[in-house]
Amino acid sequence: IVDLLAGDIGHRVAGGAGATRALAALEAELRGIPGLEVEVQQVSAFAEGPYTGASLYTVRNLLARLPGAEDGEQGPGSVFLAAHYDTPPSSVGAADDAVGVAAVVEVARCLAAGPRLRRTVVFLIDEGEELGLFGARGFLRHPWARGTVAYLNLESAGARGRPVLFQAGPGAAWLADAYGAAPHPHATVLGQDVFQSGAIPSDTDFRVYSATGVRRLDLALYRDCWAYHTHLDAPARLQPGSLQEMGDNALAVVRELATRDVPPATDGPPAVY
C-alpha cells in the first residue's frame, strides 16, 4: 500500500487526481475484507488552513466499521483508528501518511479475521488533513463518530525510525496504561509538552478531537524530520521496521481499548510516560 500510494500514485493533494486514485484503491482494499461495513463520506467542513486561510472545503473520507459483540443503542461505545491519505503539494507522503494508512488497512484486516471484540471499531482514512484538518472536522458529523470512547491517530513528523507516542489526553493516565499493551512501546511526554507549546509549526487531527473530549492517542514517526513535507519523504527513505512496528502497536492498542472497561470521563492529571 505504501508503494502504491507514494510510488505508483505519488502526490495526493486533496481534491486532485492522485487523491481520487488513492481513494478508489483504498476503498477496494477495505471492501475486500469480510465483515467490514465500508462507505465514502463526502462532506464540507470549515477550517483555518495553512494554505487556504479560512475556507469551506469538501473532502472525501473513507470509513469502515467492524461491529462489536455489544454493539447497539446502549452499547459500550466505539474505538476508532485513523490516518489521512492526502499529501501536501511538496511531497508524495511515504511516511506522512502512507505508512499510517497502510497500518490502518492491515489492522482492519487482522481484527476482521480474529475473534469478535466487545466494542465496535471504526476505521477512518480521511482527506484534507494537510489543508487544515478538514477530514477530521467532517467526520465528526458522521453517525459513526457518536459514542466514541477512544481514538488512536497514526501520523508522521519525520520519515524514519520508530513510531513514538507523543500526545495523549484527556484521562491520560488511563490512556497511557492502555498504550502499555503495545508490543514495542516507545513514548515521551516531552514530545507532548513541546508539540502543545506551539514550538513546532504543524498540527494533527488530534487537535480537532480535543474539542470533543474524546480520549485520544497520537503516534508518529519522527526521525529524519528534515524530510517531512519534502520530496525526500519517498518509499526508498523508509526503514523496513517502521511500518511493522506502527502496525503491531496499533493492533495491540486498539484491541486493548476495544475490550477493557473505560473509567468515567475526566480530564484528570496529565500522565507522565
PDB file of C-alpha atoms in Angstrom:
ATOM      1  CA  ILE A   1       0.000   0.000   0.000  1.00  0.00           C
ATOM      2  CA  VAL A   2       2.867   2.385   0.774  1.00  0.00           C
ATOM      3  CA  ASP A   3       4.445   1.708  -2.634  1.00  0.00           C
ATOM      4  CA  LEU A   4       1.071   2.113  -4.334  1.00  0.00           C
ATOM      5  CA  LEU A   5       0.260   5.420  -2.652  1.00  0.00           C
ATOM      6  CA  ALA A   6       3.677   7.081  -2.562  1.00  0.00           C
ATOM      7  CA  GLY A   7       5.242   5.320  -5.558  1.00  0.00           C
ATOM      8  CA  ASP A   8       2.685   4.466  -8.237  1.00  0.00           C
ATOM      9  CA  ILE A   9       0.233   7.287  -7.440  1.00  0.00           C
ATOM     10  CA  GLY A  10       2.567   9.870  -5.920  1.00  0.00           C
ATOM     11  CA  HIS A  11       1.205  13.267  -4.925  1.00  0.00           C
ATOM     12  CA  ARG A  12      -2.267  13.053  -3.402  1.00  0.00           C
ATOM     13  CA  VAL A  13      -3.284  16.660  -2.854  1.00  0.00           C
ATOM     14  CA  ALA A  14      -6.841  16.821  -1.541  1.00  0.00           C
ATOM     15  CA  GLY A  15      -9.375  17.024  -4.358  1.00  0.00           C
ATOM     16  CA  GLY A  16      -6.804  16.178  -7.025  1.00  0.00           C
ATOM     17  CA  ALA A  17      -6.479  13.250  -9.414  1.00  0.00           C
ATOM     18  CA  GLY A  18      -3.928  11.481  -7.219  1.00  0.00           C
ATOM     19  CA  ALA A  19      -6.203  11.649  -4.185  1.00  0.00           C
ATOM     20  CA  THR A  20      -9.084  10.291  -6.278  1.00  0.00           C
ATOM     21  CA  ARG A  21      -6.966   7.316  -7.403  1.00  0.00           C
ATOM     22  CA  ALA A  22      -5.849   6.684  -3.831  1.00  0.00           C
ATOM     23  CA  LEU A  23      -9.410   6.762  -2.537  1.00  0.00           C
ATOM     24  CA  ALA A  24     -10.573   4.246  -5.162  1.00  0.00           C
ATOM     25  CA  ALA A  25      -7.682   1.862  -4.443  1.00  0.00           C
ATOM     26  CA  LEU A  26      -8.130   2.022  -0.675  1.00  0.00           C
ATOM     27  CA  GLU A  27     -11.889   1.579  -0.919  1.00  0.00           C
ATOM     28  CA  ALA A  28     -11.343  -1.579  -2.972  1.00  0.00           C
ATOM     29  CA  GLU A  29      -8.913  -2.877  -0.314  1.00  0.00           C
ATOM     30  CA  LEU A  30     -11.382  -2.349   2.525  1.00  0.00           C
ATOM     31  CA  ARG A  31     -14.372  -3.721   0.603  1.00  0.00           C
ATOM     32  CA  GLY A  32     -12.374  -6.903   0.072  1.00  0.00           C
ATOM     33  CA  ILE A  33     -12.186  -7.548   3.838  1.00  0.00           C
ATOM     34  CA  PRO A  34     -15.114  -9.724   5.036  1.00  0.00           C
ATOM     35  CA  GLY A  35     -17.134  -8.329   7.929  1.00  0.00           C
ATOM     36  CA  LEU A  36     -16.429  -4.637   7.344  1.00  0.00           C
ATOM     37  CA  GLU A  37     -19.106  -2.063   6.561  1.00  0.00           C
ATOM     38  CA  VAL A  38     -17.500   0.438   4.169  1.00  0.00           C
ATOM     39  CA  GLU A  39     -18.623   3.808   2.872  1.00  0.00           C
ATOM     40  CA  VAL A  40     -17.265   7.042   1.439  1.00  0.00           C
ATOM     41  CA  GLN A  41     -18.314  10.215   3.233  1.00  0.00           C
ATOM     42  CA  GLN A  42     -18.349  13.346   1.085  1.00  0.00           C
ATOM     43  CA  VAL A  43     -18.691  16.291   3.428  1.00  0.00           C
ATOM     44  CA  SER A  44     -17.926  20.005   3.597  1.00  0.00           C
ATOM     45  CA  ALA A  45     -16.073  21.418   6.585  1.00  0.00           C
ATOM     46  CA  PHE A  46     -14.907  24.876   7.639  1.00  0.00           C
ATOM     47  CA  ALA A  47     -11.406  25.454   8.963  1.00  0.00           C
ATOM     48  CA  GLU A  48      -8.392  27.738   9.094  1.00  0.00           C
ATOM     49  CA  GLY A  49      -5.895  26.103   6.708  1.00  0.00           C
ATOM     50  CA  PRO A  50      -2.166  26.870   6.311  1.00  0.00           C
ATOM     51  CA  TYR A  51      -2.522  27.076   2.519  1.00  0.00           C
ATOM     52  CA  THR A  52      -6.130  28.165   2.119  1.00  0.00           C
ATOM     53  CA  GLY A  53      -6.833  30.533   5.010  1.00  0.00           C
ATOM     54  CA  ALA A  54     -10.368  30.476   6.390  1.00  0.00           C
ATOM     55  CA  SER A  55     -12.303  28.311   3.962  1.00  0.00           C
ATOM     56  CA  LEU A  56     -15.029  25.777   3.366  1.00  0.00           C
ATOM     57  CA  TYR A  57     -13.661  22.641   1.765  1.00  0.00           C
ATOM     58  CA  THR A  58     -15.371  19.461   0.541  1.00  0.00           C
ATOM     59  CA  VAL A  59     -13.480  16.256   1.298  1.00  0.00           C
ATOM     60  CA  ARG A  60     -13.950  12.535   0.767  1.00  0.00           C
ATOM     61  CA  ASN A  61     -13.361  10.376   3.821  1.00  0.00           C
ATOM     62  CA  LEU A  62     -13.099   6.607   3.608  1.00  0.00           C
ATOM     63  CA  LEU A  63     -14.817   4.881   6.551  1.00  0.00           C
ATOM     64  CA  ALA A  64     -15.066   1.261   7.635  1.00  0.00           C
ATOM     65  CA  ARG A  65     -16.858  -0.223  10.621  1.00  0.00           C
ATOM     66  CA  LEU A  66     -16.326  -3.553  12.381  1.00  0.00           C
ATOM     67  CA  PRO A  67     -19.330  -4.162  14.685  1.00  0.00           C
ATOM     68  CA  GLY A  68     -18.546  -5.283  18.220  1.00  0.00           C
ATOM     69  CA  ALA A  69     -20.250  -8.008  20.244  1.00  0.00           C
ATOM     70  CA  GLU A  70     -22.040  -5.393  22.384  1.00  0.00           C
ATOM     71  CA  ASP A  71     -22.920  -3.041  19.541  1.00  0.00           C
ATOM     72  CA  GLY A  72     -26.273  -1.298  19.905  1.00  0.00           C
ATOM     73  CA  GLU A  73     -28.131   1.695  21.291  1.00  0.00           C
ATOM     74  CA  GLN A  74     -26.790   1.184  24.821  1.00  0.00           C
ATOM     75  CA  GLY A  75     -23.506  -0.441  23.839  1.00  0.00           C
ATOM     76  CA  PRO A  76     -20.154   0.332  25.445  1.00  0.00           C
ATOM     77  CA  GLY A  77     -19.135   2.822  22.761  1.00  0.00           C
ATOM     78  CA  SER A  78     -16.667   2.504  19.900  1.00  0.00           C
ATOM     79  CA  VAL A  79     -12.950   2.901  19.289  1.00  0.00           C
ATOM     80  CA  PHE A  80     -11.615   4.447  16.132  1.00  0.00           C
ATOM     81  CA  LEU A  81      -8.295   4.268  14.343  1.00  0.00           C
ATOM     82  CA  ALA A  82      -7.358   6.983  11.864  1.00  0.00           C
ATOM     83  CA  ALA A  83      -4.824   8.195   9.311  1.00  0.00           C
ATOM     84  CA  HIS A  84      -5.006  10.546   6.305  1.00  0.00           C
ATOM     85  CA  TYR A  85      -4.405   9.692   2.659  1.00  0.00           C
ATOM     86  CA  ASP A  86      -3.757  13.188   1.283  1.00  0.00           C
ATOM     87  CA  THR A  87      -0.339  14.867   0.947  1.00  0.00           C
ATOM     88  CA  PRO A  88       0.931  18.446   0.751  1.00  0.00           C
ATOM     89  CA  PRO A  89       1.892  19.647  -2.749  1.00  0.00           C
ATOM     90  CA  SER A  90       5.583  19.264  -1.883  1.00  0.00           C
ATOM     91  CA  SER A  91       5.650  15.537  -1.064  1.00  0.00           C
ATOM     92  CA  VAL A  92       4.487  12.075  -2.118  1.00  0.00           C
ATOM     93  CA  GLY A  93       3.990  11.300   1.578  1.00  0.00           C
ATOM     94  CA  ALA A  94       5.507   7.859   2.117  1.00  0.00           C
ATOM     95  CA  ALA A  95       5.774   8.363   5.870  1.00  0.00           C
ATOM     96  CA  ASP A  96       3.213  11.178   6.016  1.00  0.00           C
ATOM     97  CA  ASP A  97       0.911   9.399   5.881  1.00  0.00           C
ATOM     98  CA  ALA A  98       1.048   6.325   3.635  1.00  0.00           C
ATOM     99  CA  VAL A  99       2.625   4.332   6.483  1.00  0.00           C
ATOM    100  CA  GLY A 100      -0.286   5.261   8.750  1.00  0.00           C
ATOM    101  CA  VAL A 101      -2.839   4.407   6.064  1.00  0.00           C
ATOM    102  CA  ALA A 102      -1.228   1.019   5.385  1.00  0.00           C
ATOM    103  CA  ALA A 103      -1.268   0.257   9.110  1.00  0.00           C
ATOM    104  CA  VAL A 104      -4.970   1.144   9.352  1.00  0.00           C
ATOM    105  CA  VAL A 105      -5.845  -1.192   6.464  1.00  0.00           C
ATOM    106  CA  GLU A 106      -3.827  -4.094   7.873  1.00  0.00           C
ATOM    107  CA  VAL A 107      -5.183  -3.624  11.410  1.00  0.00           C
ATOM    108  CA  ALA A 108      -8.687  -3.749   9.927  1.00  0.00           C
ATOM    109  CA  ARG A 109      -7.769  -6.963   8.111  1.00  0.00           C
ATOM    110  CA  CYS A 110      -6.368  -8.565  11.278  1.00  0.00           C
ATOM    111  CA  LEU A 111      -9.278  -7.585  13.527  1.00  0.00           C
ATOM    112  CA  ALA A 112     -11.887  -8.705  10.996  1.00  0.00           C
ATOM    113  CA  ALA A 113     -10.214 -12.128  10.794  1.00  0.00           C
ATOM    114  CA  GLY A 114      -9.965 -12.570  14.575  1.00  0.00           C
ATOM    115  CA  PRO A 115     -12.374 -13.052  17.500  1.00  0.00           C
ATOM    116  CA  ARG A 116     -15.165 -10.501  17.734  1.00  0.00           C
ATOM    117  CA  LEU A 117     -14.293  -7.608  20.008  1.00  0.00           C
ATOM    118  CA  ARG A 118     -16.507  -6.173  22.705  1.00  0.00           C
ATOM    119  CA  ARG A 119     -16.621  -2.688  21.173  1.00  0.00           C
ATOM    120  CA  THR A 120     -17.202  -1.592  17.614  1.00  0.00           C
ATOM    121  CA  VAL A 121     -14.065  -0.376  15.831  1.00  0.00           C
ATOM    122  CA  VAL A 122     -14.317   2.400  13.252  1.00  0.00           C
ATOM    123  CA  PHE A 123     -11.504   2.944  10.744  1.00  0.00           C
ATOM    124  CA  LEU A 124     -11.131   6.432   9.290  1.00  0.00           C
ATOM    125  CA  ILE A 125      -8.846   7.277   6.352  1.00  0.00           C
ATOM    126  CA  ASP A 126      -9.529  10.945   5.818  1.00  0.00           C
ATOM    127  CA  GLU A 127      -8.786  13.595   3.219  1.00  0.00           C
ATOM    128  CA  GLY A 128      -7.811  17.223   3.685  1.00  0.00           C
ATOM    129  CA  GLU A 129      -5.678  16.867   6.799  1.00  0.00           C
ATOM    130  CA  GLU A 130      -2.826  18.737   5.158  1.00  0.00           C
ATOM    131  CA  LEU A 131      -5.068  21.629   4.105  1.00  0.00           C
ATOM    132  CA  GLY A 132      -6.409  22.279   7.612  1.00  0.00           C
ATOM    133  CA  LEU A 133      -7.695  19.071   9.263  1.00  0.00           C
ATOM    134  CA  PHE A 134     -10.855  19.190   7.133  1.00  0.00           C
ATOM    135  CA  GLY A 135     -11.433  15.432   7.033  1.00  0.00           C
ATOM    136  CA  ALA A 136     -11.492  15.073  10.809  1.00  0.00           C
ATOM    137  CA  ARG A 137     -13.852  18.030  11.141  1.00  0.00           C
ATOM    138  CA  GLY A 138     -16.184  16.474   8.593  1.00  0.00           C
ATOM    139  CA  PHE A 139     -16.047  13.038  10.213  1.00  0.00           C
ATOM    140  CA  LEU A 140     -17.449  14.466  13.459  1.00  0.00           C
ATOM    141  CA  ARG A 141     -20.743  14.971  11.615  1.00  0.00           C
ATOM    142  CA  HIS A 142     -20.995  11.285  10.670  1.00  0.00           C
ATOM    143  CA  PRO A 143     -23.224   8.962  12.763  1.00  0.00           C
ATOM    144  CA  TRP A 144     -20.296   6.589  13.321  1.00  0.00           C
ATOM    145  CA  ALA A 145     -18.482   9.333  15.243  1.00  0.00           C
ATOM    146  CA  ARG A 146     -21.079   9.236  18.015  1.00  0.00           C
ATOM    147  CA  GLY A 147     -20.345   7.332  21.195  1.00  0.00           C
ATOM    148  CA  THR A 148     -16.599   7.133  20.616  1.00  0.00           C
ATOM    149  CA  VAL A 149     -14.718   6.277  23.811  1.00  0.00           C
ATOM    150  CA  ALA A 150     -11.154   6.397  22.476  1.00  0.00           C
ATOM    151  CA  TYR A 151      -9.266   7.400  19.354  1.00  0.00           C
ATOM    152  CA  LEU A 152      -5.843   6.411  18.009  1.00  0.00           C
ATOM    153  CA  ASN A 153      -4.242   8.576  15.321  1.00  0.00           C
ATOM    154  CA  LEU A 154      -1.326   7.403  13.144  1.00  0.00           C
ATOM    155  CA  GLU A 155       0.844  10.230  11.831  1.00  0.00           C
ATOM    156  CA  SER A 156       4.335  11.316  10.844  1.00  0.00           C
ATOM    157  CA  ALA A 157       6.603  14.222  11.668  1.00  0.00           C
ATOM    158  CA  GLY A 158       9.618  12.544  10.052  1.00  0.00           C
ATOM    159  CA  ALA A 159      10.481   9.872   7.535  1.00  0.00           C
ATOM    160  CA  ARG A 160      12.172   7.098   9.528  1.00  0.00           C
ATOM    161  CA  GLY A 161      12.574   5.360  12.856  1.00  0.00           C
ATOM    162  CA  ARG A 162      10.195   4.018  15.465  1.00  0.00           C
ATOM    163  CA  PRO A 163       6.674   5.393  15.990  1.00  0.00           C
ATOM    164  CA  VAL A 164       6.507   7.370  19.214  1.00  0.00           C
ATOM    165  CA  LEU A 165       3.519   8.123  21.420  1.00  0.00           C
ATOM    166  CA  PHE A 166       3.806  11.896  21.641  1.00  0.00           C
ATOM    167  CA  GLN A 167       0.325  13.081  22.670  1.00  0.00           C
ATOM    168  CA  ALA A 168      -2.360  11.665  24.991  1.00  0.00           C
ATOM    169  CA  GLY A 169      -5.433  13.069  26.678  1.00  0.00           C
ATOM    170  CA  PRO A 170      -7.719  13.703  28.419  1.00  0.00           C
ATOM    171  CA  GLY A 171      -7.868  10.995  31.085  1.00  0.00           C
ATOM    172  CA  ALA A 172      -4.294  10.484  30.019  1.00  0.00           C
ATOM    173  CA  ALA A 173      -3.265   8.160  32.847  1.00  0.00           C
ATOM    174  CA  TRP A 174      -5.824   5.576  31.730  1.00  0.00           C
ATOM    175  CA  LEU A 175      -4.824   6.025  28.093  1.00  0.00           C
ATOM    176  CA  ALA A 176      -1.137   5.697  28.847  1.00  0.00           C
ATOM    177  CA  ASP A 177      -1.885   2.472  30.696  1.00  0.00           C
ATOM    178  CA  ALA A 178      -3.823   1.158  27.683  1.00  0.00           C
ATOM    179  CA  TYR A 179      -0.856   2.027  25.468  1.00  0.00           C
ATOM    180  CA  GLY A 180       1.148  -0.371  27.626  1.00  0.00           C
ATOM    181  CA  ALA A 181      -0.419  -3.180  25.569  1.00  0.00           C
ATOM    182  CA  ALA A 182       1.828  -2.161  22.650  1.00  0.00           C
ATOM    183  CA  PRO A 183       4.494  -4.817  21.962  1.00  0.00           C
ATOM    184  CA  HIS A 184       7.055  -2.127  21.039  1.00  0.00           C
ATOM    185  CA  PRO A 185       6.288   0.783  23.416  1.00  0.00           C
ATOM    186  CA  HIS A 186       8.152   3.988  22.649  1.00  0.00           C
ATOM    187  CA  ALA A 187       6.897   7.197  24.219  1.00  0.00           C
ATOM    188  CA  THR A 188       7.907  10.510  25.732  1.00  0.00           C
ATOM    189  CA  VAL A 189       5.728  13.099  27.431  1.00  0.00           C
ATOM    190  CA  LEU A 190       8.386  15.672  26.487  1.00  0.00           C
ATOM    191  CA  GLY A 191       7.188  15.368  22.904  1.00  0.00           C
ATOM    192  CA  GLN A 192       3.681  16.272  24.022  1.00  0.00           C
ATOM    193  CA  ASP A 193       4.937  19.260  26.009  1.00  0.00           C
ATOM    194  CA  VAL A 194       6.974  20.594  23.081  1.00  0.00           C
ATOM    195  CA  PHE A 195       4.251  19.949  20.497  1.00  0.00           C
ATOM    196  CA  GLN A 196       1.466  21.542  22.538  1.00  0.00           C
ATOM    197  CA  SER A 197       3.633  24.551  23.394  1.00  0.00           C
ATOM    198  CA  GLY A 198       3.361  25.700  19.782  1.00  0.00           C
ATOM    199  CA  ALA A 199       7.114  25.459  19.198  1.00  0.00           C
ATOM    200  CA  ILE A 200       6.516  23.023  16.306  1.00  0.00           C
ATOM    201  CA  PRO A 201       4.621  24.758  13.463  1.00  0.00           C
ATOM    202  CA  SER A 202       2.456  21.795  12.475  1.00  0.00           C
ATOM    203  CA  ASP A 203      -0.633  20.030  13.716  1.00  0.00           C
ATOM    204  CA  THR A 204      -2.545  16.741  13.517  1.00  0.00           C
ATOM    205  CA  ASP A 205      -6.174  15.657  13.651  1.00  0.00           C
ATOM    206  CA  PHE A 206      -5.587  15.202  17.389  1.00  0.00           C
ATOM    207  CA  ARG A 207      -6.447  18.907  17.825  1.00  0.00           C
ATOM    208  CA  VAL A 208      -9.883  18.516  16.210  1.00  0.00           C
ATOM    209  CA  TYR A 209     -10.918  15.798  18.623  1.00  0.00           C
ATOM    210  CA  SER A 210      -9.583  17.722  21.633  1.00  0.00           C
ATOM    211  CA  ALA A 211     -12.644  19.956  21.410  1.00  0.00           C
ATOM    212  CA  THR A 212     -14.968  16.949  21.739  1.00  0.00           C
ATOM    213  CA  GLY A 213     -13.473  15.445  24.898  1.00  0.00           C
ATOM    214  CA  VAL A 214     -12.800  12.148  23.111  1.00  0.00           C
ATOM    215  CA  ARG A 215      -9.874  10.355  24.752  1.00  0.00           C
ATOM    216  CA  ARG A 216      -7.099  10.098  22.232  1.00  0.00           C
ATOM    217  CA  LEU A 217      -3.570   8.943  21.462  1.00  0.00           C
ATOM    218  CA  ASP A 218      -1.252  10.309  18.759  1.00  0.00           C
ATOM    219  CA  LEU A 219       1.515   8.059  17.345  1.00  0.00           C
ATOM    220  CA  ALA A 220       4.017   9.261  14.767  1.00  0.00           C
ATOM    221  CA  LEU A 221       7.327   8.570  13.068  1.00  0.00           C
ATOM    222  CA  TYR A 222       9.756  11.369  13.894  1.00  0.00           C
ATOM    223  CA  ARG A 223      13.320  10.574  12.765  1.00  0.00           C
ATOM    224  CA  ASP A 224      14.739  12.479   9.759  1.00  0.00           C
ATOM    225  CA  CYS A 225      12.339  15.306  10.428  1.00  0.00           C
ATOM    226  CA  TRP A 226      14.041  17.412   7.734  1.00  0.00           C
ATOM    227  CA  ALA A 227      12.437  15.132   5.156  1.00  0.00           C
ATOM    228  CA  TYR A 228       8.937  15.986   6.440  1.00  0.00           C
ATOM    229  CA  HIS A 229       6.781  17.607   3.723  1.00  0.00           C
ATOM    230  CA  THR A 230       9.580  17.444   1.149  1.00  0.00           C
ATOM    231  CA  HIS A 231      10.456  15.322  -1.881  1.00  0.00           C
ATOM    232  CA  LEU A 232      12.688  13.272   0.457  1.00  0.00           C
ATOM    233  CA  ASP A 233       9.644  11.611   2.046  1.00  0.00           C
ATOM    234  CA  ALA A 234       9.652   8.779  -0.502  1.00  0.00           C
ATOM    235  CA  PRO A 235       9.358   4.971  -0.114  1.00  0.00           C
ATOM    236  CA  ALA A 236      13.128   4.469  -0.530  1.00  0.00           C
ATOM    237  CA  ARG A 237      13.797   6.520   2.598  1.00  0.00           C
ATOM    238  CA  LEU A 238      11.621   4.416   4.917  1.00  0.00           C
ATOM    239  CA  GLN A 239      13.207   1.889   7.250  1.00  0.00           C
ATOM    240  CA  PRO A 240      11.932  -1.707   6.981  1.00  0.00           C
ATOM    241  CA  GLY A 241      10.715  -1.940  10.567  1.00  0.00           C
ATOM    242  CA  SER A 242       8.837   1.368  10.800  1.00  0.00           C
ATOM    243  CA  LEU A 243       5.591   0.165   9.246  1.00  0.00           C
ATOM    244  CA  GLN A 244       5.730  -3.185  11.039  1.00  0.00           C
ATOM    245  CA  GLU A 245       6.134  -1.530  14.426  1.00  0.00           C
ATOM    246  CA  MET A 246       3.417   1.030  13.702  1.00  0.00           C
ATOM    247  CA  GLY A 247       1.015  -1.758  12.743  1.00  0.00           C
ATOM    248  CA  ASP A 248       1.932  -4.048  15.655  1.00  0.00           C
ATOM    249  CA  ASN A 249       1.428  -1.275  18.190  1.00  0.00           C
ATOM    250  CA  ALA A 250      -1.803  -0.014  16.646  1.00  0.00           C
ATOM    251  CA  LEU A 251      -3.281  -3.519  16.510  1.00  0.00           C
ATOM    252  CA  ALA A 252      -2.477  -4.273  20.153  1.00  0.00           C
ATOM    253  CA  VAL A 253      -3.659  -0.907  21.479  1.00  0.00           C
ATOM    254  CA  VAL A 254      -6.936  -0.968  19.522  1.00  0.00           C
ATOM    255  CA  ARG A 255      -7.628  -4.475  20.830  1.00  0.00           C
ATOM    256  CA  GLU A 256      -6.944  -3.256  24.368  1.00  0.00           C
ATOM    257  CA  LEU A 257      -9.184  -0.199  24.010  1.00  0.00           C
ATOM    258  CA  ALA A 258     -11.947  -2.289  22.429  1.00  0.00           C
ATOM    259  CA  THR A 259     -12.101  -4.748  25.329  1.00  0.00           C
ATOM    260  CA  ARG A 260     -11.198  -3.015  28.619  1.00  0.00           C
ATOM    261  CA  ASP A 261     -13.581  -1.107  30.899  1.00  0.00           C
ATOM    262  CA  VAL A 262     -13.492   2.655  30.467  1.00  0.00           C
ATOM    263  CA  PRO A 263     -13.381   4.912  33.546  1.00  0.00           C
ATOM    264  CA  PRO A 264     -15.771   7.883  33.812  1.00  0.00           C
ATOM    265  CA  ALA A 265     -14.870  10.777  31.548  1.00  0.00           C
ATOM    266  CA  THR A 266     -12.459  13.123  33.275  1.00  0.00           C
ATOM    267  CA  ASP A 267      -9.582  15.330  32.348  1.00  0.00           C
ATOM    268  CA  GLY A 268      -7.575  14.240  35.368  1.00  0.00           C
ATOM    269  CA  PRO A 269      -3.878  14.989  35.819  1.00  0.00           C
ATOM    270  CA  PRO A 270      -1.667  14.567  32.766  1.00  0.00           C
ATOM    271  CA  ALA A 271       0.173  11.274  32.562  1.00  0.00           C
ATOM    272  CA  VAL A 272       3.946  11.106  32.635  1.00  0.00           C
ATOM    273  CA  TYR A 273       5.275   8.496  30.190  1.00  0.00           C
TER     274      TYR A 273
END
